[in-house]
């Protein structure tokens, strides 16, 4: 049987996840010296480095058994897997934000909302019974209101620095976000013991990291 395969989100979350792996006593030498390699041994597991949305795809399709990914990606992209553990890492909030001092809810025009998360934005405004035009942006969403492409953005805010340094502010918090452990549904049935052991260990390490 192949090693249990764990998809890790590259970038911001990666360092913190690797720190947890170390806390679990896993040998992370290869991960530290990864170069441009994307599949690496970590202790008895195999780590796969992927973009957040692809972590969800690989776990949904069962080519990775486990994934570590932000709740923002889970809410935006899908749900056909088990979400088993909140690691409390990468804490931030989905927010509605825009130019400082502007009255977003004023006026009668249909508001334009720029976002990397169209499903999250749509659901948020639907829950308010508010009709909006959503404009999909791939990165640095803060540019959209600055260039007057949109009236506001729906995006993740961590420290608030990006908003502040660009003359923007939070209008409303939408939901809190943190990193989660997700598990493929078939793997959960077929390799339950190994998965339970991993989840217990990473959960414990994340608790210890909080202290
Ligand atoms: C995220 C988010 C904000 C920023 C918030 O972008 O989209 O732009 O981080 O963080 P802060 O509140 O600490 O400033 P990311 O850095 O992931 O890059 P991207 O927008 O180019 O994808």
GROMACS .gro file of N, CA and C and ligand atoms in nm, residues 12 116 139-140 142 155-162, ligand 1:
model
   61
   12UNK      N    1   0.180   3.100   0.245
   12UNK     CA    2   0.165   3.144   0.384
   12UNK      C    3   0.150   3.031   0.485
  116UNK      N    4  -1.172   3.742  -0.504
  116UNK     CA    5  -1.116   3.615  -0.549
  116UNK      C    6  -1.213   3.502  -0.512
  139UNK      N    7  -0.588   3.832  -0.786
  139UNK     CA    8  -0.495   3.863  -0.676
  139UNK      C    9  -0.490   4.013  -0.653
  140UNK      N   10  -0.438   4.054  -0.537
  140UNK     CA   11  -0.436   4.197  -0.500
  140UNK      C   12  -0.569   4.264  -0.532
  142UNK      N   13  -0.740   4.445  -0.366
  142UNK     CA   14  -0.748   4.582  -0.314
  142UNK      C   15  -0.737   4.685  -0.426
  155UNK      N   16  -1.274   3.989   0.070
  155UNK     CA   17  -1.142   3.929   0.068
  155UNK      C   18  -1.103   3.886   0.209
  156UNK      N   19  -0.989   3.817   0.219
  156UNK     CA   20  -0.941   3.782   0.352
  156UNK      C   21  -0.853   3.894   0.407
  157UNK      N   22  -0.872   3.921   0.534
  157UNK     CA   23  -0.793   4.023   0.603
  157UNK      C   24  -0.724   3.954   0.719
  158UNK      N   25  -0.592   3.964   0.720
  158UNK     CA   26  -0.519   3.900   0.830
  158UNK      C   27  -0.473   4.008   0.929
  159UNK      N   28  -0.370   4.082   0.894
  159UNK     CA   29  -0.322   4.188   0.985
  159UNK      C   30  -0.393   4.321   0.957
  160UNK      N   31  -0.451   4.334   0.838
  160UNK     CA   32  -0.516   4.461   0.799
  160UNK      C   33  -0.418   4.558   0.736
  161UNK      N   34  -0.293   4.518   0.723
  161UNK     CA   35  -0.190   4.608   0.670
  161UNK      C   36  -0.218   4.647   0.524
  162UNK      N   37  -0.254   4.550   0.442
  162UNK     CA   38  -0.278   4.578   0.300
  162UNK      C   39  -0.390   4.681   0.284
  212LIG     C1   40  -0.414   3.813   0.095
  212LIG     C2   41  -0.543   3.891   0.083
  212LIG     C3   42  -0.500   4.033   0.111
  212LIG     C4   43  -0.387   4.013   0.210
  212LIG     C5   44  -0.438   4.038   0.352
  212LIG     O1   45  -0.346   3.819  -0.025
  212LIG     O2   46  -0.601   3.874  -0.045
  212LIG     O3   47  -0.454   4.096  -0.005
  212LIG     O4   48  -0.344   3.877   0.200
  212LIG     O5   49  -0.336   4.029   0.448
  212LIG     P1   50  -0.309   4.145   0.553
  212LIG     O6   51  -0.440   4.181   0.616
  212LIG     O7   52  -0.215   4.082   0.652
  212LIG     O8   53  -0.247   4.262   0.482
  212LIG     P2   54  -0.218   3.734  -0.057
  212LIG     O9   55  -0.100   3.790   0.014
  212LIG    O10   56  -0.246   3.592  -0.029
  212LIG    O11   57  -0.191   3.762  -0.210
  212LIG     P3   58  -0.284   3.779  -0.341
  212LIG    O12   59  -0.397   3.872  -0.310
  212LIG    O13   60  -0.194   3.838  -0.444
  212LIG    O14   61  -0.334   3.642  -0.375
   0.00000   0.00000   0.00000
